[in-house]
Each structure stands twice: as C-alpha cells, then as structure tokens.
Amino acid sequence: MKERLRKSVAVFLTVVTASLFVFSNVTNLYAADTVALKFNVTYGQTEARTMLSMVNKLRTGDEAWYWDKDDSTKIKAEGLGKLVYDYDLEVAAMQRAAEIAVYYNHMRPSGENCFTAYAWSGCCAENIAYGYNSAEAVFEAWKEDNEPYMGQGHRRNMLNSNIKAIAIGHAYYNGQHYWVQEFRGNVVSDVETVANDSETKCSVDAKADIASEFEKSMSKSTKKPVEITTDKTTEDTNSKPEKYVVKLKKTTINVKKGKTYTLKYSITKGYTGKVKFISSNKKIAKVSAKGKVRGIKKGKCKITVRLNNGKKAVAKITVK
C-alpha cells in the first residue's frame, strides 16, 4: 500500500482555498541551464479517452463518495455533473505523460510546477501513475475504494465539484506505461481531434541533473518496477515483451450497419499475454473481446488491437 501511495500521487490546486497559498510558495526552479531532451514515446490516446466514461460514471453513480478526515463518515458527492473531455487540455496531458517518463513527480523536469503546462481558470488538478497496462486498471487504482481519507486524493480529484474539464494522457516508453489525468475548472475546447496512437518524437525541457539521470537510464534501457494495485505485482510474464508485435491483415475495413466483421491479425510467435480490442467510438462500432466488430450506425472510427507490452495495430472502420 505504501508503495502505491509513493508512486501514484494526487494534488489539487484552487484559487479559493489555502491550497493556492501552499503552491504559491513552491519555487519554480526553471533556469537557463535546462536541456531539451528528445526521445520517442508511443501514445495511446484512443484508450486513454475511454476513461472519460469511467470517471463520469463514478461522479454520477452510487459510488460518488469519499471518507471524511475521521475515516468513519462517508461524504456523498451529490449533484455532480459529467466532465467534458477537453481536447486542448489533452495536449498538456500528453506532454505531462512524456515528462513523468523523465521525472516522476508533479514538479516538471524543468523545475516548474505541473500546472504551468496549461492555462486554467478557477481550479485545476493532476493525477499521475505508471505501470498499469490499461486505462481500466489505472482508473481502478485511482478510485481508492479501500483507502482512508489520506489515501483518497485521486478519488477526491475525480469527484471535485469545481472541476468541469478532464483530459487523459497515456505514453508508453522503455517498457513502461505512464498515465496522467489533468483537470481544470474551465473547458477550452470540446471539439474532438484525431486520437494519437503512434510513436511520436517528444521534447522535454529538463534541469541538467535530471537530464543526466534520464540519459543514463536511456543507455541502460532499464525497466521501472510495475505499479502495485493489490498485494501482488502484475507484470508481463514474457521474458522479452518488447519483441512481440501485432499486425492486422487489413487496416481499412468497411462494415454494414448491423453486420459484423472479425478482425484477422497475427502476433509474433511465443506471445502469451492478453490481446485487447478498443473502439474509439462505440456509438459507431463495437468490438468484442475476441475481435468481432459490429457496425452500430453510419460513420467512421478506429479499432485498436493492443498487446500487454503496449504494441498495437489500428484498423480504420467505416460503417455504411
């Protein structure tokens, strides 16, 4: 439990409470001696966006509660509205996901506070984690159902009544998954953008000492320990998980409304992990746990086939 609390940290900042005073006293150490680190991460934004429905279900359902400081009184978070996915905020969430791969902290690698990554109004919050292989797994960890008040910081962030916007960033780097939730009190853009599920070159400003440590880790290609979600550690059982890849026979598929199509794919021989199928828009096309795609209504979406090690293949679906 202590291990999880140490690695998965939550903070909340608001202009109307003492929290702002606390953070206003945190000195930004950003200086001219920063180094621009260039490296590639693989983003998984299609899956990251699926967490929106999970958070909104938590906010509007019977589980919308958290412990009071006495750890015996449940405070019900009543009347919460659904959060809006903010595609402007997602840019910052993706940047922060790359940054915590360099320096796992709410302080940015440059020495700046995490909330300098984007503009905000009223309030803002951030949840971070690494080591979870799926959006569902990290969300369950952030729910903190069985934690006392002091361990429910992530939960309270997701249930905060002052928050209006959310965005999630998911980056895969050096054998590890990094997750970020960003929240703010104002919505800047609810206009949907194309989800980035590709390998992308990132630029992260870092203080010289942090950059040096990161560059050492790059040369060693070490893998950080997997995040603990229960009393057991969950990790890929394959000896060299990075070598396994998945390929689709067809990446452009037409499906008639009400009809189905079973995805045909191949995986590097020897893979024993799970295969996950994700639809970018379930209102257009759904996909089963075995890769059967069903057309729901006319439109276009993407189906992602993903392995435990983060490797994936994407099919463009058109429902006619």
PDB file of C-alpha atoms in Angstrom:
ATOM      1  CA  MET A   1       0.000   0.000   0.000  1.00  0.00           C
ATOM      2  CA  LYS A   2       2.778   2.427   0.910  1.00  0.00           C
ATOM      3  CA  GLU A   3       4.475   1.569  -2.359  1.00  0.00           C
ATOM      4  CA  ARG A   4       1.424   2.528  -4.363  1.00  0.00           C
ATOM      5  CA  LEU A   5       0.908   5.747  -2.451  1.00  0.00           C
ATOM      6  CA  ARG A   6       4.507   6.707  -3.034  1.00  0.00           C
ATOM      7  CA  LYS A   7       4.322   6.234  -6.773  1.00  0.00           C
ATOM      8  CA  SER A   8       0.802   7.395  -7.590  1.00  0.00           C
ATOM      9  CA  VAL A   9       0.430  10.943  -6.327  1.00  0.00           C
ATOM     10  CA  ALA A  10      -2.508  13.355  -6.399  1.00  0.00           C
ATOM     11  CA  VAL A  11      -2.554  17.104  -5.932  1.00  0.00           C
ATOM     12  CA  PHE A  12      -5.306  19.711  -6.061  1.00  0.00           C
ATOM     13  CA  LEU A  13      -4.959  23.450  -6.606  1.00  0.00           C
ATOM     14  CA  THR A  14      -7.745  26.022  -6.323  1.00  0.00           C
ATOM     15  CA  VAL A  15      -7.859  29.804  -6.247  1.00  0.00           C
ATOM     16  CA  VAL A  16     -10.339  29.891  -3.367  1.00  0.00           C
ATOM     17  CA  THR A  17      -8.631  27.742  -0.743  1.00  0.00           C
ATOM     18  CA  ALA A  18      -5.367  27.610   1.151  1.00  0.00           C
ATOM     19  CA  SER A  19      -4.067  25.136  -1.358  1.00  0.00           C
ATOM     20  CA  LEU A  20      -3.261  28.022  -3.654  1.00  0.00           C
ATOM     21  CA  PHE A  21      -1.237  29.608  -0.905  1.00  0.00           C
ATOM     22  CA  VAL A  22       0.717  26.406  -0.414  1.00  0.00           C
ATOM     23  CA  PHE A  23       1.508  26.084  -4.092  1.00  0.00           C
ATOM     24  CA  SER A  24       2.263  29.769  -4.488  1.00  0.00           C
ATOM     25  CA  ASN A  25       5.118  29.218  -2.063  1.00  0.00           C
ATOM     26  CA  VAL A  26       6.618  26.446  -4.175  1.00  0.00           C
ATOM     27  CA  THR A  27       9.527  27.971  -6.042  1.00  0.00           C
ATOM     28  CA  ASN A  28       9.773  27.249  -9.739  1.00  0.00           C
ATOM     29  CA  LEU A  29      13.339  26.165 -10.315  1.00  0.00           C
ATOM     30  CA  TYR A  30      13.205  26.649 -14.065  1.00  0.00           C
ATOM     31  CA  ALA A  31      16.522  28.101 -15.165  1.00  0.00           C
ATOM     32  CA  ALA A  32      18.583  28.816 -18.237  1.00  0.00           C
ATOM     33  CA  ASP A  33      20.671  25.655 -17.733  1.00  0.00           C
ATOM     34  CA  THR A  34      17.869  23.349 -18.853  1.00  0.00           C
ATOM     35  CA  VAL A  35      18.444  20.707 -21.516  1.00  0.00           C
ATOM     36  CA  ALA A  36      15.965  19.874 -24.285  1.00  0.00           C
ATOM     37  CA  LEU A  37      15.610  16.086 -24.234  1.00  0.00           C
ATOM     38  CA  LYS A  38      14.479  14.481 -27.492  1.00  0.00           C
ATOM     39  CA  PHE A  39      13.062  10.956 -27.411  1.00  0.00           C
ATOM     40  CA  ASN A  40      10.220   8.876 -28.816  1.00  0.00           C
ATOM     41  CA  VAL A  41       7.179   7.651 -26.913  1.00  0.00           C
ATOM     42  CA  THR A  42       4.179   5.715 -28.181  1.00  0.00           C
ATOM     43  CA  TYR A  43       0.932   7.414 -27.273  1.00  0.00           C
ATOM     44  CA  GLY A  44      -2.276   5.514 -26.650  1.00  0.00           C
ATOM     45  CA  GLN A  45      -4.901   8.229 -26.739  1.00  0.00           C
ATOM     46  CA  THR A  46      -7.757   6.134 -28.097  1.00  0.00           C
ATOM     47  CA  GLU A  47      -7.680   4.020 -24.967  1.00  0.00           C
ATOM     48  CA  ALA A  48      -6.911   6.984 -22.720  1.00  0.00           C
ATOM     49  CA  ARG A  49     -10.118   8.700 -23.834  1.00  0.00           C
ATOM     50  CA  THR A  50     -12.204   5.699 -22.737  1.00  0.00           C
ATOM     51  CA  MET A  51     -11.524   6.759 -19.153  1.00  0.00           C
ATOM     52  CA  LEU A  52     -13.902   9.706 -19.547  1.00  0.00           C
ATOM     53  CA  SER A  53     -16.938   7.436 -19.260  1.00  0.00           C
ATOM     54  CA  MET A  54     -15.426   5.695 -16.229  1.00  0.00           C
ATOM     55  CA  VAL A  55     -14.890   8.983 -14.400  1.00  0.00           C
ATOM     56  CA  ASN A  56     -18.360  10.256 -15.264  1.00  0.00           C
ATOM     57  CA  LYS A  57     -19.946   7.009 -14.107  1.00  0.00           C
ATOM     58  CA  LEU A  58     -18.131   7.426 -10.791  1.00  0.00           C
ATOM     59  CA  ARG A  59     -19.284  11.055 -10.477  1.00  0.00           C
ATOM     60  CA  THR A  60     -22.943  10.384 -11.258  1.00  0.00           C
ATOM     61  CA  GLY A  61     -23.459   6.953  -9.673  1.00  0.00           C
ATOM     62  CA  ASP A  62     -23.820   5.455  -6.216  1.00  0.00           C
ATOM     63  CA  GLU A  63     -20.031   5.342  -5.757  1.00  0.00           C
ATOM     64  CA  ALA A  64     -19.708   9.129  -5.639  1.00  0.00           C
ATOM     65  CA  TRP A  65     -18.429   9.344  -2.074  1.00  0.00           C
ATOM     66  CA  TYR A  66     -15.188   9.726  -0.116  1.00  0.00           C
ATOM     67  CA  TRP A  67     -14.148   9.487   3.527  1.00  0.00           C
ATOM     68  CA  ASP A  68     -14.189  12.439   5.882  1.00  0.00           C
ATOM     69  CA  LYS A  69     -10.967  13.083   7.807  1.00  0.00           C
ATOM     70  CA  ASP A  70     -12.277  10.930  10.670  1.00  0.00           C
ATOM     71  CA  ASP A  71     -12.192   7.880   8.342  1.00  0.00           C
ATOM     72  CA  SER A  72     -15.608   6.807   9.606  1.00  0.00           C
ATOM     73  CA  THR A  73     -18.007   9.240   7.927  1.00  0.00           C
ATOM     74  CA  LYS A  74     -18.764   8.905   4.239  1.00  0.00           C
ATOM     75  CA  ILE A  75     -19.245  12.207   2.442  1.00  0.00           C
ATOM     76  CA  LYS A  76     -21.549  11.856  -0.548  1.00  0.00           C
ATOM     77  CA  ALA A  77     -20.606  13.941  -3.562  1.00  0.00           C
ATOM     78  CA  GLU A  78     -24.103  14.794  -4.716  1.00  0.00           C
ATOM     79  CA  GLY A  79     -25.249  16.673  -7.777  1.00  0.00           C
ATOM     80  CA  LEU A  80     -22.011  16.302  -9.709  1.00  0.00           C
ATOM     81  CA  GLY A  81     -22.211  16.937 -13.418  1.00  0.00           C
ATOM     82  CA  LYS A  82     -20.413  14.950 -16.076  1.00  0.00           C
ATOM     83  CA  LEU A  83     -16.975  16.219 -17.020  1.00  0.00           C
ATOM     84  CA  VAL A  84     -16.306  17.429 -20.554  1.00  0.00           C
ATOM     85  CA  TYR A  85     -13.328  15.998 -22.414  1.00  0.00           C
ATOM     86  CA  ASP A  86     -11.114  18.978 -23.251  1.00  0.00           C
ATOM     87  CA  TYR A  87      -9.000  18.336 -26.346  1.00  0.00           C
ATOM     88  CA  ASP A  88      -6.915  21.436 -25.700  1.00  0.00           C
ATOM     89  CA  LEU A  89      -6.124  20.091 -22.235  1.00  0.00           C
ATOM     90  CA  GLU A  90      -5.245  16.710 -23.758  1.00  0.00           C
ATOM     91  CA  VAL A  91      -2.196  18.261 -25.415  1.00  0.00           C
ATOM     92  CA  ALA A  92      -0.873  19.144 -21.954  1.00  0.00           C
ATOM     93  CA  ALA A  93      -1.821  15.729 -20.544  1.00  0.00           C
ATOM     94  CA  MET A  94       0.171  14.018 -23.295  1.00  0.00           C
ATOM     95  CA  GLN A  95       3.141  16.299 -22.660  1.00  0.00           C
ATOM     96  CA  ARG A  96       2.957  15.548 -18.941  1.00  0.00           C
ATOM     97  CA  ALA A  97       2.829  11.804 -19.676  1.00  0.00           C
ATOM     98  CA  ALA A  98       6.125  12.155 -21.540  1.00  0.00           C
ATOM     99  CA  GLU A  99       7.533  14.327 -18.745  1.00  0.00           C
ATOM    100  CA  ILE A 100       6.809  11.829 -15.969  1.00  0.00           C
ATOM    101  CA  ALA A 101       8.698   9.238 -18.013  1.00  0.00           C
ATOM    102  CA  VAL A 102      11.695  11.532 -17.493  1.00  0.00           C
ATOM    103  CA  TYR A 103      10.971  12.626 -13.920  1.00  0.00           C
ATOM    104  CA  TYR A 104       8.122  11.030 -11.986  1.00  0.00           C
ATOM    105  CA  ASN A 105       6.862  13.964  -9.989  1.00  0.00           C
ATOM    106  CA  HIS A 106       4.248  16.723 -10.033  1.00  0.00           C
ATOM    107  CA  MET A 107       7.200  19.068 -10.429  1.00  0.00           C
ATOM    108  CA  ARG A 108       8.070  19.206 -14.113  1.00  0.00           C
ATOM    109  CA  PRO A 109      11.590  18.126 -15.204  1.00  0.00           C
ATOM    110  CA  SER A 110      12.369  21.804 -15.821  1.00  0.00           C
ATOM    111  CA  GLY A 111      11.660  22.612 -12.169  1.00  0.00           C
ATOM    112  CA  GLU A 112       8.308  24.256 -12.861  1.00  0.00           C
ATOM    113  CA  ASN A 113       5.064  23.366 -11.132  1.00  0.00           C
ATOM    114  CA  CYS A 114       2.953  20.900 -13.135  1.00  0.00           C
ATOM    115  CA  PHE A 115       0.156  23.430 -13.558  1.00  0.00           C
ATOM    116  CA  THR A 116       2.354  25.603 -15.765  1.00  0.00           C
ATOM    117  CA  ALA A 117       1.770  23.037 -18.525  1.00  0.00           C
ATOM    118  CA  TYR A 118      -1.541  24.674 -19.428  1.00  0.00           C
ATOM    119  CA  ALA A 119      -3.764  27.680 -18.763  1.00  0.00           C
ATOM    120  CA  TRP A 120      -6.557  27.217 -16.244  1.00  0.00           C
ATOM    121  CA  SER A 121      -9.310  29.130 -14.503  1.00  0.00           C
ATOM    122  CA  GLY A 122     -10.908  28.540 -11.094  1.00  0.00           C
ATOM    123  CA  CYS A 123      -9.135  25.324 -10.185  1.00  0.00           C
ATOM    124  CA  CYS A 124      -7.009  22.531 -11.563  1.00  0.00           C
ATOM    125  CA  ALA A 125      -5.784  19.109 -10.502  1.00  0.00           C
ATOM    126  CA  GLU A 126      -3.494  16.331 -11.654  1.00  0.00           C
ATOM    127  CA  ASN A 127      -3.311  12.572 -11.070  1.00  0.00           C
ATOM    128  CA  ILE A 128      -0.291  10.577 -12.226  1.00  0.00           C
ATOM    129  CA  ALA A 129       0.659   6.904 -12.243  1.00  0.00           C
ATOM    130  CA  TYR A 130       2.846   4.415 -14.075  1.00  0.00           C
ATOM    131  CA  GLY A 131       3.000   0.667 -14.554  1.00  0.00           C
ATOM    132  CA  TYR A 132      -0.657  -0.059 -15.251  1.00  0.00           C
ATOM    133  CA  ASN A 133      -1.257  -1.793 -18.578  1.00  0.00           C
ATOM    134  CA  SER A 134      -4.739  -0.422 -19.269  1.00  0.00           C
ATOM    135  CA  ALA A 135      -6.971   2.585 -18.696  1.00  0.00           C
ATOM    136  CA  GLU A 136      -9.347   0.446 -16.665  1.00  0.00           C
ATOM    137  CA  ALA A 137      -6.562  -0.776 -14.365  1.00  0.00           C
ATOM    138  CA  VAL A 138      -5.189   2.668 -13.563  1.00  0.00           C
ATOM    139  CA  PHE A 139      -8.696   4.071 -13.090  1.00  0.00           C
ATOM    140  CA  GLU A 140      -9.498   1.337 -10.568  1.00  0.00           C
ATOM    141  CA  ALA A 141      -6.309   2.239  -8.686  1.00  0.00           C
ATOM    142  CA  TRP A 142      -7.204   5.935  -8.693  1.00  0.00           C
ATOM    143  CA  LYS A 143     -10.681   5.150  -7.321  1.00  0.00           C
ATOM    144  CA  GLU A 144      -9.069   4.158  -3.986  1.00  0.00           C
ATOM    145  CA  ASP A 145     -12.238   2.478  -2.693  1.00  0.00           C
ATOM    146  CA  ASN A 146     -10.458   0.842   0.217  1.00  0.00           C
ATOM    147  CA  GLU A 147      -8.198   3.717   1.216  1.00  0.00           C
ATOM    148  CA  PRO A 148      -8.640   6.056   4.213  1.00  0.00           C
ATOM    149  CA  TYR A 149      -9.063   9.813   3.767  1.00  0.00           C
ATOM    150  CA  MET A 150      -5.319  10.418   3.393  1.00  0.00           C
ATOM    151  CA  GLY A 151      -5.163   7.856   0.596  1.00  0.00           C
ATOM    152  CA  GLN A 152      -8.099   9.159  -1.449  1.00  0.00           C
ATOM    153  CA  GLY A 153      -6.531  12.207  -3.058  1.00  0.00           C
ATOM    154  CA  HIS A 154      -7.006  10.848  -6.577  1.00  0.00           C
ATOM    155  CA  ARG A 155     -10.616   9.959  -5.820  1.00  0.00           C
ATOM    156  CA  ARG A 156     -11.394  13.421  -4.465  1.00  0.00           C
ATOM    157  CA  ASN A 157      -9.877  14.991  -7.567  1.00  0.00           C
ATOM    158  CA  MET A 158     -12.209  12.969  -9.791  1.00  0.00           C
ATOM    159  CA  LEU A 159     -15.189  13.853  -7.564  1.00  0.00           C
ATOM    160  CA  ASN A 160     -14.441  17.552  -7.170  1.00  0.00           C
ATOM    161  CA  SER A 161     -17.496  19.714  -7.842  1.00  0.00           C
ATOM    162  CA  ASN A 162     -15.402  22.652  -9.109  1.00  0.00           C
ATOM    163  CA  ILE A 163     -13.886  20.643 -11.947  1.00  0.00           C
ATOM    164  CA  LYS A 164     -15.528  20.938 -15.374  1.00  0.00           C
ATOM    165  CA  ALA A 165     -12.929  19.607 -17.819  1.00  0.00           C
ATOM    166  CA  ILE A 166     -10.779  16.487 -17.988  1.00  0.00           C
ATOM    167  CA  ALA A 167      -8.132  15.070 -20.308  1.00  0.00           C
ATOM    168  CA  ILE A 168      -6.032  11.928 -20.041  1.00  0.00           C
ATOM    169  CA  GLY A 169      -2.551  11.298 -21.392  1.00  0.00           C
ATOM    170  CA  HIS A 170      -1.063   7.834 -21.940  1.00  0.00           C
ATOM    171  CA  ALA A 171       2.536   7.339 -23.058  1.00  0.00           C
ATOM    172  CA  TYR A 172       4.472   4.082 -23.436  1.00  0.00           C
ATOM    173  CA  TYR A 173       8.239   4.390 -23.078  1.00  0.00           C
ATOM    174  CA  ASN A 174      11.066   1.945 -22.364  1.00  0.00           C
ATOM    175  CA  GLY A 175       8.743  -0.923 -21.449  1.00  0.00           C
ATOM    176  CA  GLN A 176       6.535   1.148 -19.161  1.00  0.00           C
ATOM    177  CA  HIS A 177       3.110   2.800 -19.290  1.00  0.00           C
ATOM    178  CA  TYR A 178       2.686   6.354 -17.971  1.00  0.00           C
ATOM    179  CA  TRP A 179      -0.732   7.844 -17.210  1.00  0.00           C
ATOM    180  CA  VAL A 180      -1.848  11.397 -16.436  1.00  0.00           C
ATOM    181  CA  GLN A 181      -5.249  12.877 -15.632  1.00  0.00           C
ATOM    182  CA  GLU A 182      -5.488  16.655 -15.941  1.00  0.00           C
ATOM    183  CA  PHE A 183      -8.496  18.595 -14.635  1.00  0.00           C
ATOM    184  CA  ARG A 184      -9.488  22.251 -14.716  1.00  0.00           C
ATOM    185  CA  GLY A 185     -12.458  24.433 -13.896  1.00  0.00           C
ATOM    186  CA  ASN A 186     -12.981  25.723 -17.430  1.00  0.00           C
ATOM    187  CA  VAL A 187     -13.453  23.991 -20.784  1.00  0.00           C
ATOM    188  CA  VAL A 188     -11.360  25.401 -23.624  1.00  0.00           C
ATOM    189  CA  SER A 189     -12.188  23.030 -26.495  1.00  0.00           C
ATOM    190  CA  ASP A 190     -14.674  20.175 -26.735  1.00  0.00           C
ATOM    191  CA  VAL A 191     -14.066  19.785 -30.480  1.00  0.00           C
ATOM    192  CA  GLU A 192     -12.841  16.223 -30.977  1.00  0.00           C
ATOM    193  CA  THR A 193      -9.431  15.743 -32.553  1.00  0.00           C
ATOM    194  CA  VAL A 194      -7.873  12.631 -34.075  1.00  0.00           C
ATOM    195  CA  ALA A 195      -6.502  10.403 -31.312  1.00  0.00           C
ATOM    196  CA  ASN A 196      -2.715   9.981 -31.395  1.00  0.00           C
ATOM    197  CA  ASP A 197      -1.882   6.269 -31.156  1.00  0.00           C
ATOM    198  CA  SER A 198       1.501   6.454 -32.827  1.00  0.00           C
ATOM    199  CA  GLU A 199       5.172   6.701 -31.994  1.00  0.00           C
ATOM    200  CA  THR A 200       5.914  10.390 -31.555  1.00  0.00           C
ATOM    201  CA  LYS A 201       9.080  12.390 -31.001  1.00  0.00           C
ATOM    202  CA  CYS A 202       8.818  14.425 -27.799  1.00  0.00           C
ATOM    203  CA  SER A 203      10.782  17.362 -26.491  1.00  0.00           C
ATOM    204  CA  VAL A 204      11.062  17.768 -22.723  1.00  0.00           C
ATOM    205  CA  ASP A 205      12.964  20.578 -21.012  1.00  0.00           C
ATOM    206  CA  ALA A 206      14.850  19.259 -18.005  1.00  0.00           C
ATOM    207  CA  LYS A 207      17.316  20.559 -15.459  1.00  0.00           C
ATOM    208  CA  ALA A 208      20.842  19.372 -16.108  1.00  0.00           C
ATOM    209  CA  ASP A 209      20.928  16.836 -13.263  1.00  0.00           C
ATOM    210  CA  ILE A 210      17.560  15.326 -14.208  1.00  0.00           C
ATOM    211  CA  ALA A 211      18.558  15.198 -17.873  1.00  0.00           C
ATOM    212  CA  SER A 212      21.783  13.422 -16.948  1.00  0.00           C
ATOM    213  CA  GLU A 213      19.948  10.743 -14.953  1.00  0.00           C
ATOM    214  CA  PHE A 214      17.432  10.246 -17.741  1.00  0.00           C
ATOM    215  CA  GLU A 215      20.130   9.869 -20.376  1.00  0.00           C
ATOM    216  CA  LYS A 216      21.815   7.231 -18.208  1.00  0.00           C
ATOM    217  CA  SER A 217      18.544   5.319 -17.984  1.00  0.00           C
ATOM    218  CA  MET A 218      18.158   5.541 -21.765  1.00  0.00           C
ATOM    219  CA  SER A 219      21.545   3.957 -22.288  1.00  0.00           C
ATOM    220  CA  LYS A 220      20.830   1.209 -19.769  1.00  0.00           C
ATOM    221  CA  SER A 221      17.245   0.660 -21.040  1.00  0.00           C
ATOM    222  CA  THR A 222      16.159  -0.261 -17.545  1.00  0.00           C
ATOM    223  CA  LYS A 223      12.539  -1.007 -16.794  1.00  0.00           C
ATOM    224  CA  LYS A 224      10.953   0.520 -13.703  1.00  0.00           C
ATOM    225  CA  PRO A 225       9.028  -1.741 -11.343  1.00  0.00           C
ATOM    226  CA  VAL A 226       5.389  -2.293 -12.181  1.00  0.00           C
ATOM    227  CA  GLU A 227       2.822  -0.361 -10.166  1.00  0.00           C
ATOM    228  CA  ILE A 228       1.277  -2.396  -7.351  1.00  0.00           C
ATOM    229  CA  THR A 229      -2.516  -2.459  -7.446  1.00  0.00           C
ATOM    230  CA  THR A 230      -3.191  -5.220  -4.902  1.00  0.00           C
ATOM    231  CA  ASP A 231      -0.914  -7.322  -2.741  1.00  0.00           C
ATOM    232  CA  LYS A 232       0.634  -8.768  -5.877  1.00  0.00           C
ATOM    233  CA  THR A 233       2.725  -7.197  -8.610  1.00  0.00           C
ATOM    234  CA  THR A 234       1.300  -7.547 -12.100  1.00  0.00           C
ATOM    235  CA  GLU A 235       3.719  -7.566 -14.985  1.00  0.00           C
ATOM    236  CA  ASP A 236       4.251  -9.123 -18.375  1.00  0.00           C
ATOM    237  CA  THR A 237       5.421 -12.712 -17.982  1.00  0.00           C
ATOM    238  CA  ASN A 238       7.189 -12.747 -21.349  1.00  0.00           C
ATOM    239  CA  SER A 239      10.971 -12.645 -20.948  1.00  0.00           C
ATOM    240  CA  LYS A 240      11.402 -10.048 -23.697  1.00  0.00           C
ATOM    241  CA  PRO A 241       7.991  -8.395 -24.091  1.00  0.00           C
ATOM    242  CA  GLU A 242       9.230  -5.608 -26.365  1.00  0.00           C
ATOM    243  CA  LYS A 243       9.915  -8.047 -29.224  1.00  0.00           C
ATOM    244  CA  TYR A 244       6.266  -9.066 -29.633  1.00  0.00           C
ATOM    245  CA  VAL A 245       4.248  -7.141 -32.205  1.00  0.00           C
ATOM    246  CA  VAL A 246       0.753  -7.428 -33.646  1.00  0.00           C
ATOM    247  CA  LYS A 247      -0.158  -6.941 -37.314  1.00  0.00           C
ATOM    248  CA  LEU A 248      -3.588  -6.659 -38.906  1.00  0.00           C
ATOM    249  CA  LYS A 249      -4.303  -8.366 -42.221  1.00  0.00           C
ATOM    250  CA  LYS A 250      -6.499  -5.409 -43.202  1.00  0.00           C
ATOM    251  CA  THR A 251      -6.232  -1.898 -41.759  1.00  0.00           C
ATOM    252  CA  THR A 252      -9.114  -0.364 -43.720  1.00  0.00           C
ATOM    253  CA  ILE A 253     -12.422  -2.137 -43.208  1.00  0.00           C
ATOM    254  CA  ASN A 254     -15.997  -1.479 -44.326  1.00  0.00           C
ATOM    255  CA  VAL A 255     -18.849  -2.887 -42.254  1.00  0.00           C
ATOM    256  CA  LYS A 256     -22.560  -2.583 -42.927  1.00  0.00           C
ATOM    257  CA  LYS A 257     -24.796  -1.322 -40.143  1.00  0.00           C
ATOM    258  CA  GLY A 258     -25.967  -4.287 -38.064  1.00  0.00           C
ATOM    259  CA  LYS A 259     -23.386  -6.627 -39.601  1.00  0.00           C
ATOM    260  CA  THR A 260     -20.141  -7.968 -38.140  1.00  0.00           C
ATOM    261  CA  TYR A 261     -16.556  -8.447 -39.226  1.00  0.00           C
ATOM    262  CA  THR A 262     -13.951 -10.476 -37.350  1.00  0.00           C
ATOM    263  CA  LEU A 263     -10.517  -8.875 -37.300  1.00  0.00           C
ATOM    264  CA  LYS A 264      -7.729 -11.022 -38.704  1.00  0.00           C
ATOM    265  CA  TYR A 265      -4.351 -10.437 -37.116  1.00  0.00           C
ATOM    266  CA  SER A 266      -1.024 -12.100 -36.355  1.00  0.00           C
ATOM    267  CA  ILE A 267       1.281 -11.837 -33.329  1.00  0.00           C
ATOM    268  CA  THR A 268       4.964 -12.663 -33.044  1.00  0.00           C
ATOM    269  CA  LYS A 269       5.340 -16.347 -32.157  1.00  0.00           C
ATOM    270  CA  GLY A 270       5.692 -17.030 -28.439  1.00  0.00           C
ATOM    271  CA  TYR A 271       3.423 -14.282 -27.130  1.00  0.00           C
ATOM    272  CA  THR A 272       1.366 -15.482 -24.143  1.00  0.00           C
ATOM    273  CA  GLY A 273      -0.125 -12.224 -22.883  1.00  0.00           C
ATOM    274  CA  LYS A 274      -3.574 -10.744 -23.355  1.00  0.00           C
ATOM    275  CA  VAL A 275      -4.903  -9.126 -26.516  1.00  0.00           C
ATOM    276  CA  LYS A 276      -7.205  -6.146 -26.017  1.00  0.00           C
ATOM    277  CA  PHE A 277      -9.595  -4.625 -28.551  1.00  0.00           C
ATOM    278  CA  ILE A 278     -10.697  -0.989 -28.191  1.00  0.00           C
ATOM    279  CA  SER A 279     -13.204   1.041 -30.205  1.00  0.00           C
ATOM    280  CA  SER A 280     -12.625   4.784 -30.478  1.00  0.00           C
ATOM    281  CA  ASN A 281     -16.387   5.329 -30.792  1.00  0.00           C
ATOM    282  CA  LYS A 282     -18.768   2.638 -29.540  1.00  0.00           C
ATOM    283  CA  LYS A 283     -21.731   4.539 -30.952  1.00  0.00           C
ATOM    284  CA  ILE A 284     -20.428   3.770 -34.445  1.00  0.00           C
ATOM    285  CA  ALA A 285     -18.827   0.343 -33.995  1.00  0.00           C
ATOM    286  CA  LYS A 286     -18.363  -2.016 -31.091  1.00  0.00           C
ATOM    287  CA  VAL A 287     -15.750  -4.739 -30.791  1.00  0.00           C
ATOM    288  CA  SER A 288     -15.903  -7.912 -28.709  1.00  0.00           C
ATOM    289  CA  ALA A 289     -13.160  -9.416 -26.574  1.00  0.00           C
ATOM    290  CA  LYS A 290     -12.437 -11.773 -29.488  1.00  0.00           C
ATOM    291  CA  GLY A 291     -12.123  -9.063 -32.119  1.00  0.00           C
ATOM    292  CA  LYS A 292     -15.577  -9.215 -33.705  1.00  0.00           C
ATOM    293  CA  VAL A 293     -16.555  -5.753 -34.939  1.00  0.00           C
ATOM    294  CA  ARG A 294     -20.250  -4.843 -35.155  1.00  0.00           C
ATOM    295  CA  GLY A 295     -21.489  -1.819 -37.093  1.00  0.00           C
ATOM    296  CA  ILE A 296     -23.863   0.274 -34.972  1.00  0.00           C
ATOM    297  CA  LYS A 297     -24.527   3.351 -37.090  1.00  0.00           C
ATOM    298  CA  LYS A 298     -23.061   5.035 -40.153  1.00  0.00           C
ATOM    299  CA  GLY A 299     -19.763   6.771 -39.556  1.00  0.00           C
ATOM    300  CA  LYS A 300     -16.043   6.251 -39.098  1.00  0.00           C
ATOM    301  CA  CYS A 301     -13.978   5.151 -36.096  1.00  0.00           C
ATOM    302  CA  LYS A 302     -10.866   3.188 -35.201  1.00  0.00           C
ATOM    303  CA  ILE A 303     -10.405  -0.229 -33.624  1.00  0.00           C
ATOM    304  CA  THR A 304      -7.122  -0.733 -31.770  1.00  0.00           C
ATOM    305  CA  VAL A 305      -5.638  -4.190 -31.180  1.00  0.00           C
ATOM    306  CA  ARG A 306      -3.216  -3.946 -28.284  1.00  0.00           C
ATOM    307  CA  LEU A 307      -0.775  -6.274 -26.522  1.00  0.00           C
ATOM    308  CA  ASN A 308       0.348  -6.131 -22.887  1.00  0.00           C
ATOM    309  CA  ASN A 309       3.666  -4.580 -23.885  1.00  0.00           C
ATOM    310  CA  GLY A 310       1.967  -1.594 -25.495  1.00  0.00           C
ATOM    311  CA  LYS A 311       2.476  -2.699 -29.095  1.00  0.00           C
ATOM    312  CA  LYS A 312      -0.637  -2.123 -31.152  1.00  0.00           C
ATOM    313  CA  ALA A 313      -2.233  -2.132 -34.576  1.00  0.00           C
ATOM    314  CA  VAL A 314      -5.074   0.136 -35.662  1.00  0.00           C
ATOM    315  CA  ALA A 315      -7.855  -0.541 -38.153  1.00  0.00           C
ATOM    316  CA  LYS A 316      -9.896   2.259 -39.720  1.00  0.00           C
ATOM    317  CA  ILE A 317     -13.562   1.275 -39.677  1.00  0.00           C
ATOM    318  CA  THR A 318     -16.277   2.695 -41.911  1.00  0.00           C
ATOM    319  CA  VAL A 319     -19.844   1.709 -41.121  1.00  0.00           C
ATOM    320  CA  LYS A 320     -22.137   2.044 -44.123  1.00  0.00           C
TER     321      LYS A 320
END
